[in-house]
PDB file of C-alpha atoms and ligand atoms in Angstrom:
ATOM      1  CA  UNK A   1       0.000   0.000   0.000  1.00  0.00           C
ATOM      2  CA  UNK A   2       2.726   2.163   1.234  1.00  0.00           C
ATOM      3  CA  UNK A   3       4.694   1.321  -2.098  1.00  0.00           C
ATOM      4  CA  UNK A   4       1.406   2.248  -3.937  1.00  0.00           C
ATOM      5  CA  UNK A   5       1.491   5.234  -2.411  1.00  0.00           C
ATOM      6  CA  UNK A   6       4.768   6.033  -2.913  1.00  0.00           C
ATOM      7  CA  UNK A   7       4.671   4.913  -6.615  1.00  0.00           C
ATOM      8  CA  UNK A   8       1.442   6.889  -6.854  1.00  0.00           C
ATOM      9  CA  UNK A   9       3.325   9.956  -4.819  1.00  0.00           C
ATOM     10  CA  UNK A  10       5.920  10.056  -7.516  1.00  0.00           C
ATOM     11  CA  UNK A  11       3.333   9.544 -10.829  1.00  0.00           C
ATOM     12  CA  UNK A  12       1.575  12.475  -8.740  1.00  0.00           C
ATOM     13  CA  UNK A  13       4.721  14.710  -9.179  1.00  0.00           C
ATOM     14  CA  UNK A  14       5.297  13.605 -12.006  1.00  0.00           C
ATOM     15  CA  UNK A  15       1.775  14.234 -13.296  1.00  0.00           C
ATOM     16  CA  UNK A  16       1.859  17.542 -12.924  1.00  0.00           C
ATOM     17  CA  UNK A  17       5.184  17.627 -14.841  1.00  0.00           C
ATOM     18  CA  UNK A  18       3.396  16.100 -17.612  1.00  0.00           C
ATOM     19  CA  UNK A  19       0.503  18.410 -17.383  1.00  0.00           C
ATOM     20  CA  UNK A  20       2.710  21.658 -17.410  1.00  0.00           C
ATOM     21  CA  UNK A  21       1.476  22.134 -20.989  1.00  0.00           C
ATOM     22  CA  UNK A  22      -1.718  22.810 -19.697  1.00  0.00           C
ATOM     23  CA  UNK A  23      -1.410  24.188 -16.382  1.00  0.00           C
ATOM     24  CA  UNK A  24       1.268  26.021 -17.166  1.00  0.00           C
ATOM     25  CA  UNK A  25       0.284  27.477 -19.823  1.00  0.00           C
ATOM     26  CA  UNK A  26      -3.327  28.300 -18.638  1.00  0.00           C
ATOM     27  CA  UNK A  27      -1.766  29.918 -15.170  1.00  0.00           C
ATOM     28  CA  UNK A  28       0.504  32.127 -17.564  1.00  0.00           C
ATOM     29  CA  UNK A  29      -2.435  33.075 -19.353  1.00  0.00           C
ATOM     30  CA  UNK A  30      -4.556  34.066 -16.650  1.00  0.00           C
ATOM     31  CA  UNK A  31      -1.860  35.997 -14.796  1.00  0.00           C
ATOM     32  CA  UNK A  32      -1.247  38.135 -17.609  1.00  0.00           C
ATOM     33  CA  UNK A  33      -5.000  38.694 -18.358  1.00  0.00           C
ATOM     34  CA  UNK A  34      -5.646  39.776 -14.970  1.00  0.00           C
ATOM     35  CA  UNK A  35      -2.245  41.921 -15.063  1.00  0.00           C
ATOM     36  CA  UNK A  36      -3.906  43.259 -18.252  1.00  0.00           C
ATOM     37  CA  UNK A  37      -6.313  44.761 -16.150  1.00  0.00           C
ATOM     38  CA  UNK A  38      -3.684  46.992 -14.947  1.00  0.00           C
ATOM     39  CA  UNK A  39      -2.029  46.653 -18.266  1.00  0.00           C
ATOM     40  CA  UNK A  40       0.970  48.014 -17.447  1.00  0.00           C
ATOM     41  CA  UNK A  41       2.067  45.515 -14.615  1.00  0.00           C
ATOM     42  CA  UNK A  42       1.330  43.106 -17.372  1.00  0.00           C
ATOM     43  CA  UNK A  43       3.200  44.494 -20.215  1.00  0.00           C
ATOM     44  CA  UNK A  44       6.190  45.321 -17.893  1.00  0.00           C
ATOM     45  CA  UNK A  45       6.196  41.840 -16.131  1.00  0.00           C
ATOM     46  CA  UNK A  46       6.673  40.073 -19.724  1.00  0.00           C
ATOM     47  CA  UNK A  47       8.865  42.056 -21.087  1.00  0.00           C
ATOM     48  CA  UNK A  48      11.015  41.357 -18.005  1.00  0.00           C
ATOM     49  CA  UNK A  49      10.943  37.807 -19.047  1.00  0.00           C
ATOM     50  CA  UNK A  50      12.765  38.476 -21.953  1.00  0.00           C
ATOM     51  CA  UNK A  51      10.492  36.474 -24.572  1.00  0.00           C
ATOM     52  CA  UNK A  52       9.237  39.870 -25.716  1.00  0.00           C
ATOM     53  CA  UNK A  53      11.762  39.888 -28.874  1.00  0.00           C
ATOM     54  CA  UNK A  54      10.769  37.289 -30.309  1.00  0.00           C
ATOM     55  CA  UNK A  55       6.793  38.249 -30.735  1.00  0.00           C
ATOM     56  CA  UNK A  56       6.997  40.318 -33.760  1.00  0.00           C
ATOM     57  CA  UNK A  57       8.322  37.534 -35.826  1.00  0.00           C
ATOM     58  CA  UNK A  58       5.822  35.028 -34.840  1.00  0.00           C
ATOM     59  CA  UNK A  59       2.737  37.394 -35.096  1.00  0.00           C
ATOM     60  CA  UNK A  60       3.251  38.313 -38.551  1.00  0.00           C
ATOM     61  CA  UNK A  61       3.725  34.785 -38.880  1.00  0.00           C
ATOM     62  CA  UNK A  62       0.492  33.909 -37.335  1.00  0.00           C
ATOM     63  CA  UNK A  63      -1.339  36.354 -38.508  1.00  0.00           C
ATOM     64  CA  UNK A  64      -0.290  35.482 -42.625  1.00  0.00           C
ATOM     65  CA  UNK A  65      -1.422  32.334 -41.612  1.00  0.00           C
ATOM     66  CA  UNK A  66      -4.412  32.750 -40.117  1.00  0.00           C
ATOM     67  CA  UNK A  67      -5.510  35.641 -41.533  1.00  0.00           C
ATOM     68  CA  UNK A  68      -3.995  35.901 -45.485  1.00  0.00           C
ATOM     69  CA  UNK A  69      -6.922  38.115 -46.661  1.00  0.00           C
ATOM     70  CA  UNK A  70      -7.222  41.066 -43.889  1.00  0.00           C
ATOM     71  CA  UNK A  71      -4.631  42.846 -45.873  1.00  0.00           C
ATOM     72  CA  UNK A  72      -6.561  46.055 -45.429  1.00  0.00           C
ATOM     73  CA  UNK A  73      -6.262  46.299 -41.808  1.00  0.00           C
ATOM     74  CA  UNK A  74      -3.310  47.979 -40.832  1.00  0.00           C
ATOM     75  CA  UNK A  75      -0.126  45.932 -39.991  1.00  0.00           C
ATOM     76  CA  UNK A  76      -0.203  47.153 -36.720  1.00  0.00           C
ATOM     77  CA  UNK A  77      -3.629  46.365 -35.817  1.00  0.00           C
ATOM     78  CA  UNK A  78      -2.666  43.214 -35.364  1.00  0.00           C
ATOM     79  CA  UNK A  79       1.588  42.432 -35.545  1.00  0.00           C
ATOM     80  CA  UNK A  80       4.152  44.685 -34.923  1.00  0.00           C
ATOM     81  CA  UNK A  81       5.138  44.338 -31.063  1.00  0.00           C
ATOM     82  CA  UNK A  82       2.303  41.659 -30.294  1.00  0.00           C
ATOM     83  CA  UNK A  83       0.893  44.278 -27.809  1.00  0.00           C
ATOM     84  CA  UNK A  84      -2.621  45.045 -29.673  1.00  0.00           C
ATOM     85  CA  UNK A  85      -4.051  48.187 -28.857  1.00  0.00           C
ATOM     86  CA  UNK A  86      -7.969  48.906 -28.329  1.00  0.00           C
ATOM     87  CA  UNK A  87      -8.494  50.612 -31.213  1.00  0.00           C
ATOM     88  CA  UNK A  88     -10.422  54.247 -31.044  1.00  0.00           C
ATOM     89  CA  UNK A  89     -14.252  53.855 -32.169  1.00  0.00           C
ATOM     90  CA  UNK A  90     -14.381  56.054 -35.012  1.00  0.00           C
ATOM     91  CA  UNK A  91     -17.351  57.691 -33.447  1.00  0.00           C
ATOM     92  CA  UNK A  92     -18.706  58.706 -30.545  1.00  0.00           C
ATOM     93  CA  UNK A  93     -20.541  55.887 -28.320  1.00  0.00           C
ATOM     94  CA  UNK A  94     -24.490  57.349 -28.503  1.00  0.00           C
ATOM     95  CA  UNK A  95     -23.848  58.322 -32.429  1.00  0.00           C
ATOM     96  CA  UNK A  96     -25.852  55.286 -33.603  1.00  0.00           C
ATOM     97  CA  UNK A  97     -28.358  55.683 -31.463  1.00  0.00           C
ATOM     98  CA  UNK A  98     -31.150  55.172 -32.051  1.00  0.00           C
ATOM     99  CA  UNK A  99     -30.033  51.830 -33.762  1.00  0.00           C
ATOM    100  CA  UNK A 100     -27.766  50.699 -31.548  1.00  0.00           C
ATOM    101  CA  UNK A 101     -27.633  52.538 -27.962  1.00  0.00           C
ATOM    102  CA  UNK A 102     -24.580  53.890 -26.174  1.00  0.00           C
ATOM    103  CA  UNK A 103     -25.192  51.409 -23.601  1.00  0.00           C
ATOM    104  CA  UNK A 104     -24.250  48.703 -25.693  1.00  0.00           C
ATOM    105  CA  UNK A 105     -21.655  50.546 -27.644  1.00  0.00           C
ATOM    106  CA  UNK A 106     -19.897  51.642 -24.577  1.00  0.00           C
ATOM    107  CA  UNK A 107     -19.834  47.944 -22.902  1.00  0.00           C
ATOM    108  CA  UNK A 108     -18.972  46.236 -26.577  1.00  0.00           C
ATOM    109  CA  UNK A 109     -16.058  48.339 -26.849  1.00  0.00           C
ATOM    110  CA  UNK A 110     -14.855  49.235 -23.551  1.00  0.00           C
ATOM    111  CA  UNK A 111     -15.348  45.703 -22.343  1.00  0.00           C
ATOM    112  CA  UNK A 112     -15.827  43.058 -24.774  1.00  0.00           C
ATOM    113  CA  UNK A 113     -13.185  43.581 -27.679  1.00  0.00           C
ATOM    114  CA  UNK A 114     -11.086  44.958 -25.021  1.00  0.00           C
ATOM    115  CA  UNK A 115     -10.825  41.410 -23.073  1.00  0.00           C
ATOM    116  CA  UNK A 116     -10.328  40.033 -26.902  1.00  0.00           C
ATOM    117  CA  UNK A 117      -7.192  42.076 -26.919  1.00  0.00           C
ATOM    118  CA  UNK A 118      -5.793  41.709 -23.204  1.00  0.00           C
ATOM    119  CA  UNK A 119      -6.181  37.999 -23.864  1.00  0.00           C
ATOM    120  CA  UNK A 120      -4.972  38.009 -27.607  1.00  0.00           C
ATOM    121  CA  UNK A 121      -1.808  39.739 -25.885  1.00  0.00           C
ATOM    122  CA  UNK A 122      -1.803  37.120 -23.211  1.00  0.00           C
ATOM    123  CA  UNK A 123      -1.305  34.264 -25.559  1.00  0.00           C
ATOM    124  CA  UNK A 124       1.013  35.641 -27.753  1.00  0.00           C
ATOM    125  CA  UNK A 125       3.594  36.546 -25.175  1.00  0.00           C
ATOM    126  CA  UNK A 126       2.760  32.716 -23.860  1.00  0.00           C
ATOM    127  CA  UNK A 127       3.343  31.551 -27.140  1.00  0.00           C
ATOM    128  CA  UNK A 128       6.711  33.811 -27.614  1.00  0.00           C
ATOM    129  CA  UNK A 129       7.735  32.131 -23.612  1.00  0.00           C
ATOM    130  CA  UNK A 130       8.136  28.809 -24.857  1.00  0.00           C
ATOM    131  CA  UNK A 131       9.469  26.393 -27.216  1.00  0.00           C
ATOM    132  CA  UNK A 132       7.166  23.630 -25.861  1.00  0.00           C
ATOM    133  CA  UNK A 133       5.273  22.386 -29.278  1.00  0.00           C
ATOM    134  CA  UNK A 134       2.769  21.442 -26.435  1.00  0.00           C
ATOM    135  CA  UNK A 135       2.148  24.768 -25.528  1.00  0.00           C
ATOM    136  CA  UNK A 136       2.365  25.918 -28.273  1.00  0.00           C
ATOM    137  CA  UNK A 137      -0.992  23.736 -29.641  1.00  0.00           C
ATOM    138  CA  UNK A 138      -2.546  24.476 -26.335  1.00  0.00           C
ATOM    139  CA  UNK A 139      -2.137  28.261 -27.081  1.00  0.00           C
ATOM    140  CA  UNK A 140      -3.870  27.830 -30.544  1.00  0.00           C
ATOM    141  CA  UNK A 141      -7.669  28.374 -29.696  1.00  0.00           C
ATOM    142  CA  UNK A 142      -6.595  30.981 -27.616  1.00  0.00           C
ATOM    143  CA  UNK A 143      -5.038  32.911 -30.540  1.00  0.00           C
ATOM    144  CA  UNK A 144      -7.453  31.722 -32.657  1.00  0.00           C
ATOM    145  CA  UNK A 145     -10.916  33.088 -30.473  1.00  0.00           C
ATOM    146  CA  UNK A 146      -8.854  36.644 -29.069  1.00  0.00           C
ATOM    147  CA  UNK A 147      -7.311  36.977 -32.606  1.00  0.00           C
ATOM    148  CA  UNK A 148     -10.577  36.603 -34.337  1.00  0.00           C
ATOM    149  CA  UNK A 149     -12.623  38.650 -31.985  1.00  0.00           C
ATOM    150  CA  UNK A 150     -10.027  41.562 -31.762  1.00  0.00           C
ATOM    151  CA  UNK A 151      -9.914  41.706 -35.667  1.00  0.00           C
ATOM    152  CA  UNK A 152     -13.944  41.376 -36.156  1.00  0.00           C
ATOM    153  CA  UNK A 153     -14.512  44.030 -34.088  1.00  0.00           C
ATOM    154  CA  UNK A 154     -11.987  45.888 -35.791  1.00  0.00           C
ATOM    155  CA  UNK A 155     -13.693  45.449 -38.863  1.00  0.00           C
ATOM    156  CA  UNK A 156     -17.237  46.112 -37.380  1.00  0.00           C
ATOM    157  CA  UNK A 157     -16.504  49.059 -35.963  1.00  0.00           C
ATOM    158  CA  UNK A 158     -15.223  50.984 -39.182  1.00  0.00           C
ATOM    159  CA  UNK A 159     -18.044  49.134 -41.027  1.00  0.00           C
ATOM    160  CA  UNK A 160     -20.757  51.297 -38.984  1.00  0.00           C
ATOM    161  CA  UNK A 161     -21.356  54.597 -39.307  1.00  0.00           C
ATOM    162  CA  UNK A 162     -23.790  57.297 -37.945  1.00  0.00           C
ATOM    163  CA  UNK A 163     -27.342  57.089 -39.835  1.00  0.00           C
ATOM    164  CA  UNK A 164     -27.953  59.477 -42.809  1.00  0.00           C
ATOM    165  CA  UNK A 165     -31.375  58.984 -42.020  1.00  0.00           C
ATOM    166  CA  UNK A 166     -31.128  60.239 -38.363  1.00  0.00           C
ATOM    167  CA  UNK A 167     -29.308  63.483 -40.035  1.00  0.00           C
ATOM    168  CA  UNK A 168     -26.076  62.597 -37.920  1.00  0.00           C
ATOM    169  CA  UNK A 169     -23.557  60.997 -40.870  1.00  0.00           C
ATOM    170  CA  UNK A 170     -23.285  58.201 -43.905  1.00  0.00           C
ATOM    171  CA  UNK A 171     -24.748  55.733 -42.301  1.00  0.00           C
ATOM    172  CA  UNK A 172     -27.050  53.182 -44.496  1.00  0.00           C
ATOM    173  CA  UNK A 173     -26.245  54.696 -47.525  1.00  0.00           C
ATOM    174  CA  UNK A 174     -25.234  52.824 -50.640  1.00  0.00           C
ATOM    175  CA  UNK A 175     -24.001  55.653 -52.889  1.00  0.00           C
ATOM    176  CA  UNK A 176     -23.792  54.718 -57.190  1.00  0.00           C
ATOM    177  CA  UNK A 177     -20.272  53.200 -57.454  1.00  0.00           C
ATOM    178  CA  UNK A 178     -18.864  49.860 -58.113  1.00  0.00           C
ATOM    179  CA  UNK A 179     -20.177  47.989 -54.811  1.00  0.00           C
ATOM    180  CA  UNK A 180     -23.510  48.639 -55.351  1.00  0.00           C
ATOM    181  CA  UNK A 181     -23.483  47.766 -58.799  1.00  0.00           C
ATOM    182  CA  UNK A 182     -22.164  44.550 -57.675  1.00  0.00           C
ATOM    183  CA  UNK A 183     -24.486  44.390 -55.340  1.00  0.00           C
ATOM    184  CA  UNK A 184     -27.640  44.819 -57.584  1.00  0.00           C
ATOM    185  CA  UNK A 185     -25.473  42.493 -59.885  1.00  0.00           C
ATOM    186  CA  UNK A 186     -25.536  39.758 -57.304  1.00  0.00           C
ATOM    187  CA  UNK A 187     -28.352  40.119 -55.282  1.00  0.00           C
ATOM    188  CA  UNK A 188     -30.606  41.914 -57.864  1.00  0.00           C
ATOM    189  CA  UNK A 189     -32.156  44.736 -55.572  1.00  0.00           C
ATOM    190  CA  UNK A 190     -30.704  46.939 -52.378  1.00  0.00           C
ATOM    191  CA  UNK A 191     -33.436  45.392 -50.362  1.00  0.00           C
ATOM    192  CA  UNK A 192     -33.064  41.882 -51.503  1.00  0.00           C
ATOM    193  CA  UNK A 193     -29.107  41.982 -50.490  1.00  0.00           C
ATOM    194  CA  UNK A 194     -30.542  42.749 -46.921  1.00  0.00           C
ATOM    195  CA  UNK A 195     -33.409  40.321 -46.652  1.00  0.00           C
ATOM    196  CA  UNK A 196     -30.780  37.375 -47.915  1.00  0.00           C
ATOM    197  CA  UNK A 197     -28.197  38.789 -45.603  1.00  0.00           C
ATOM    198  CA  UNK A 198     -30.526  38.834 -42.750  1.00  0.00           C
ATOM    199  CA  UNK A 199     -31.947  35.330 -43.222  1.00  0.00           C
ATOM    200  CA  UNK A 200     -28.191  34.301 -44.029  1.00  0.00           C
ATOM    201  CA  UNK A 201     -27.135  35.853 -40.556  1.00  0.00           C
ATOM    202  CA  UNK A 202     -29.950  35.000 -38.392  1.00  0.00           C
ATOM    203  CA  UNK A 203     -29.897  31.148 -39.271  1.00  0.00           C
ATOM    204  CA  UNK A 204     -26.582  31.329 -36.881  1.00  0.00           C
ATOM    205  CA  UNK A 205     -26.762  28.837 -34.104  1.00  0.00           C
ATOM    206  CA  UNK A 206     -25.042  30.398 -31.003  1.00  0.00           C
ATOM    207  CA  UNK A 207     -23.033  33.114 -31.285  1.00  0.00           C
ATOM    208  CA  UNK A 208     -21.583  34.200 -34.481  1.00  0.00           C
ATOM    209  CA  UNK A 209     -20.867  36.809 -37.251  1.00  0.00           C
ATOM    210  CA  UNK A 210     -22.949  37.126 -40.539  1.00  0.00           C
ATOM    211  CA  UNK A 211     -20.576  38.734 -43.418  1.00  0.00           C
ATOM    212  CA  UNK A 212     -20.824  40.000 -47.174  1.00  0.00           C
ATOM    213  CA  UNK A 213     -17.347  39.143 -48.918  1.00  0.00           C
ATOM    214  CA  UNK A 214     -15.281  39.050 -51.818  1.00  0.00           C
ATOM    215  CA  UNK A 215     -14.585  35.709 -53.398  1.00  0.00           C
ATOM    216  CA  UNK A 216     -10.596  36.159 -53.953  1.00  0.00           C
ATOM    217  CA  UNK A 217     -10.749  33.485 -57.250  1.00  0.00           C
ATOM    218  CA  UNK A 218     -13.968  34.549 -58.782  1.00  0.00           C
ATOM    219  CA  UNK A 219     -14.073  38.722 -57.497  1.00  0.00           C
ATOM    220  CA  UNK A 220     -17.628  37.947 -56.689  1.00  0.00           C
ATOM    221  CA  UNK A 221     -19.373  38.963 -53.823  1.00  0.00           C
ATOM    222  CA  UNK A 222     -20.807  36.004 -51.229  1.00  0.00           C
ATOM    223  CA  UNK A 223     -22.525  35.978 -47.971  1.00  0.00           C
ATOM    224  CA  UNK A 224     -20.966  33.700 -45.441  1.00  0.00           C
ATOM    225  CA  UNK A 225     -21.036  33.227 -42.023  1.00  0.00           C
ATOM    226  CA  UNK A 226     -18.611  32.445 -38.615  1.00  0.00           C
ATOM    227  CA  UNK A 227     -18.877  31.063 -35.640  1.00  0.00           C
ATOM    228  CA  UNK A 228     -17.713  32.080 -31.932  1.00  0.00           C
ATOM    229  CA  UNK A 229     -14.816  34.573 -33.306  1.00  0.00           C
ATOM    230  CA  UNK A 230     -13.994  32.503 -35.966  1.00  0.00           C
ATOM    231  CA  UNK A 231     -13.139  35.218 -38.674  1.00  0.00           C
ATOM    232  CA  UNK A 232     -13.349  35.327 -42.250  1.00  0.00           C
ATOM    233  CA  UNK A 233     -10.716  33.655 -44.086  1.00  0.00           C
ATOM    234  CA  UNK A 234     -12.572  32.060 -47.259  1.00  0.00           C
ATOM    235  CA  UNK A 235     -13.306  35.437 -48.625  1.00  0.00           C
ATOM    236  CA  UNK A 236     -12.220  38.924 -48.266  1.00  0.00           C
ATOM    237  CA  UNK A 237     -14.420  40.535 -45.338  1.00  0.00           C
ATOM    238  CA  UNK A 238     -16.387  43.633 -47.065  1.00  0.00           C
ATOM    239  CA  UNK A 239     -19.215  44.141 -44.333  1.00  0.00           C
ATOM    240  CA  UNK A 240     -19.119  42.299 -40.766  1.00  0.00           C
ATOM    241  CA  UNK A 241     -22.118  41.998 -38.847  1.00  0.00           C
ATOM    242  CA  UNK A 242     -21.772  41.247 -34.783  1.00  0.00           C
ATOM    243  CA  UNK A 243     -24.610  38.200 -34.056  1.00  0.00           C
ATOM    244  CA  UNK A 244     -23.055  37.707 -30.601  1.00  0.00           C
ATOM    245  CA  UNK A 245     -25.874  38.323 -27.897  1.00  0.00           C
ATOM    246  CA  UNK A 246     -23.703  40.943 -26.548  1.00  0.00           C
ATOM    247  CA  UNK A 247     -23.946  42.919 -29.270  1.00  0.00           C
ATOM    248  CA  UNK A 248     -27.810  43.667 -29.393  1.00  0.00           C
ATOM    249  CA  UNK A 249     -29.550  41.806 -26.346  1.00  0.00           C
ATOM    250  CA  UNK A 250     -29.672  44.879 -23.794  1.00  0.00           C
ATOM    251  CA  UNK A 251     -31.720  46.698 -26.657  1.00  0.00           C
ATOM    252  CA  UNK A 252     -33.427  44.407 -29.101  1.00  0.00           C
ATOM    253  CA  UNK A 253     -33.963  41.776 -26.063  1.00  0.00           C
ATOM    254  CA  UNK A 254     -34.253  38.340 -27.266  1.00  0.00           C
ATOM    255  CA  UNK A 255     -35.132  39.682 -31.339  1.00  0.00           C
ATOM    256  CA  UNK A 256     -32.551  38.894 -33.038  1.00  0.00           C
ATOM    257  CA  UNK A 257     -33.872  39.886 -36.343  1.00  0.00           C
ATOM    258  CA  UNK A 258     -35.067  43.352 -35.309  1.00  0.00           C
ATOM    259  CA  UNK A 259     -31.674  43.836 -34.553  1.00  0.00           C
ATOM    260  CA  UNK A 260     -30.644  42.873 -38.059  1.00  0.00           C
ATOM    261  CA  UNK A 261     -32.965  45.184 -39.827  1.00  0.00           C
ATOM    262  CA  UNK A 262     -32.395  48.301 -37.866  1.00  0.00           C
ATOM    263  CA  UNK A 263     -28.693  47.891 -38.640  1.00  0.00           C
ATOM    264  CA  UNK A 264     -28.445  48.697 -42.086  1.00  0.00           C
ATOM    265  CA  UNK A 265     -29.449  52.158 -40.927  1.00  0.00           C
ATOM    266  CA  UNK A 266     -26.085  52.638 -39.845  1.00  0.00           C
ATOM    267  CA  UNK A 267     -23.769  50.080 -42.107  1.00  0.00           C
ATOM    268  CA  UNK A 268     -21.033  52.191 -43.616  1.00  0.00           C
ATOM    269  CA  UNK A 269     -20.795  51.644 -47.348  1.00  0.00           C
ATOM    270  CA  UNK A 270     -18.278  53.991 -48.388  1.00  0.00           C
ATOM    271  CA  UNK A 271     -15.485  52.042 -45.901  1.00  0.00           C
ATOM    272  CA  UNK A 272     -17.526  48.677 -47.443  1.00  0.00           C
ATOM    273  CA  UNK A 273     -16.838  50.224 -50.935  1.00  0.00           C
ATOM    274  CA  UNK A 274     -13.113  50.745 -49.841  1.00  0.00           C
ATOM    275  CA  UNK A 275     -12.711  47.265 -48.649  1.00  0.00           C
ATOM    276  CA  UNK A 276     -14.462  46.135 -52.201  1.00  0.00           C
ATOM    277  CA  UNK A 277     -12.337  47.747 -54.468  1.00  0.00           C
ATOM    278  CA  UNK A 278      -8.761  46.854 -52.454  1.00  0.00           C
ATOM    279  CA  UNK A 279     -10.145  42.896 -52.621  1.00  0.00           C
ATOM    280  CA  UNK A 280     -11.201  43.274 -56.536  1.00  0.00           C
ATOM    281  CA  UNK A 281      -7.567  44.755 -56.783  1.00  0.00           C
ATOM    282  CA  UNK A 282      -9.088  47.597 -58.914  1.00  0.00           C
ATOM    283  CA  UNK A 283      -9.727  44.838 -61.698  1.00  0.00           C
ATOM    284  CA  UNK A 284     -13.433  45.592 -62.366  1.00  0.00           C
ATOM    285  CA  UNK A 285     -13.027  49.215 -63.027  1.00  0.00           C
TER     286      UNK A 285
HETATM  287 FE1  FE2 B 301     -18.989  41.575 -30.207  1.00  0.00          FE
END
């Protein structure tokens, strides 16, 4: 028994050896996310540890690789030093109201794509600490759910604007140009693009993101959806639509699809436009 014990003492300390991957690794993560809070202990404490140099390198990496058609976000949204930055909202937090209120503007941004970033900077820096291929697979969904999120939102944001109709900016306006003729092209009427996008979107299961896209082969547009924070890598993202409860639920309660139709009064289509003609590469005009 005692010799059980003992045998079981030392597969105990062992065990935990061979669990370091995970334990490890998940302790690392959660330190640094709650240093994030106070971001700076965080930031300082890691680059103490020295792994800091070798982030850049492996973000680009990363983010080629998981990520190949984003190439209109800036580099440093998302590389550079592996310290991602909150990005500003381009607007102020009540300037889609009515559609969407500052309530949930102000809790989407300040909280929810902000704990996308803390932990996207979390992992990375875990992933930079060690050489352990373990680790290094454990840290995957981690960079793959904080990446995603952090560059969704990224997208989303720029891909609102305040409502024409509400006197306050662009908002919900699809001017004559090349993305709307695509879009009547495609979908055959303004309205129709909408209703298929809508039903399209709403059919999610869970949380998820509903997006119109650029096919990079054909140049054609095509509605897809994501799940969880899963971003968009089979086409080239041109609008991004937030299905998460989070993004609608304090407002629209439990009605998902009023949520859905009141946004278009605030979808930017000049940045959409933007985003259309950089994945066309300028070859339809
Ligand atoms: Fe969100």
């Amino acid at each position: 028994m005692r010799k059980v014990d003992s045998k079981s003492s030392r597969t105990l300390r062992r065990g935990p050896g061979g669990r370091v991957v995970a334990v490890v690794g998940l302790d690392s993560e959660e330190a640094m996310v709650d240093g994030g809070k106070t971001r700076r202990g965080g930031l300082a404490g890691v680059r103490n540890s020295g792994g800091g140099g070798h982030v850049p390198i492996l973000a680009r990496i990363l983010a080629h690789n998981l990520f190949p058609y984003h190439h209109h976000l800036r580099t440093h949204d998302y590389t550079m030093s592996g310290q991602h930055q909150l990005p500003d909202l381009p607007y102020a937090y009540d300037a889609l109201e009515p559609f969407i209120s500052r309530q949930i503007m102000e809790l989407h941004h300040k909280k929810h794509h902000q704990t996308y970033v803390t932990a996207l900077n979390a992992a990375e820096q875990a992933y930079a600490k060690t050489s352990s291929p373990k680790e290094r697979i454990a840290l995957q969904a981690a960079l793959k759910f904080n990446g995603g999120g952090h560059i969704n939102h990224s997208l989303f944001w720029k891909n609102l604007a305040p409502s024409a109709s509400e006197g306050k900016g662009n908002g919900g306006v699809l001017k004559d140009g090349p993305l709307k003729t695509a879009i009547l092209e495609t979908f055959g009427t303004f309205d129709q693009f909408k209703k298929e996008f809508n039903t399209v979107t709403a059919g999610i299961q869970g949380s998820g993101w509903g997006w119109l896209g650029v096919n990079p082969a054909s140049k054609r547009l095509e509605l897809a959806t994501t799940a969880n924070q899963d971003p968009l890598l089979s086409l080239v993202p041109v609008i991004g639509v937030d299905v998460w409860e989070h993004a609608f639920y304090l407002q629209y309660l439990n009605v998902k699809v009023d949520y859905l139709n009141a946004i278009w009064n605030v979808v930017n289509f000049d940045e959409a436009e933007k985003r259309y003609l950089e994945a066309i590469g300028g070859s339809k005009l």
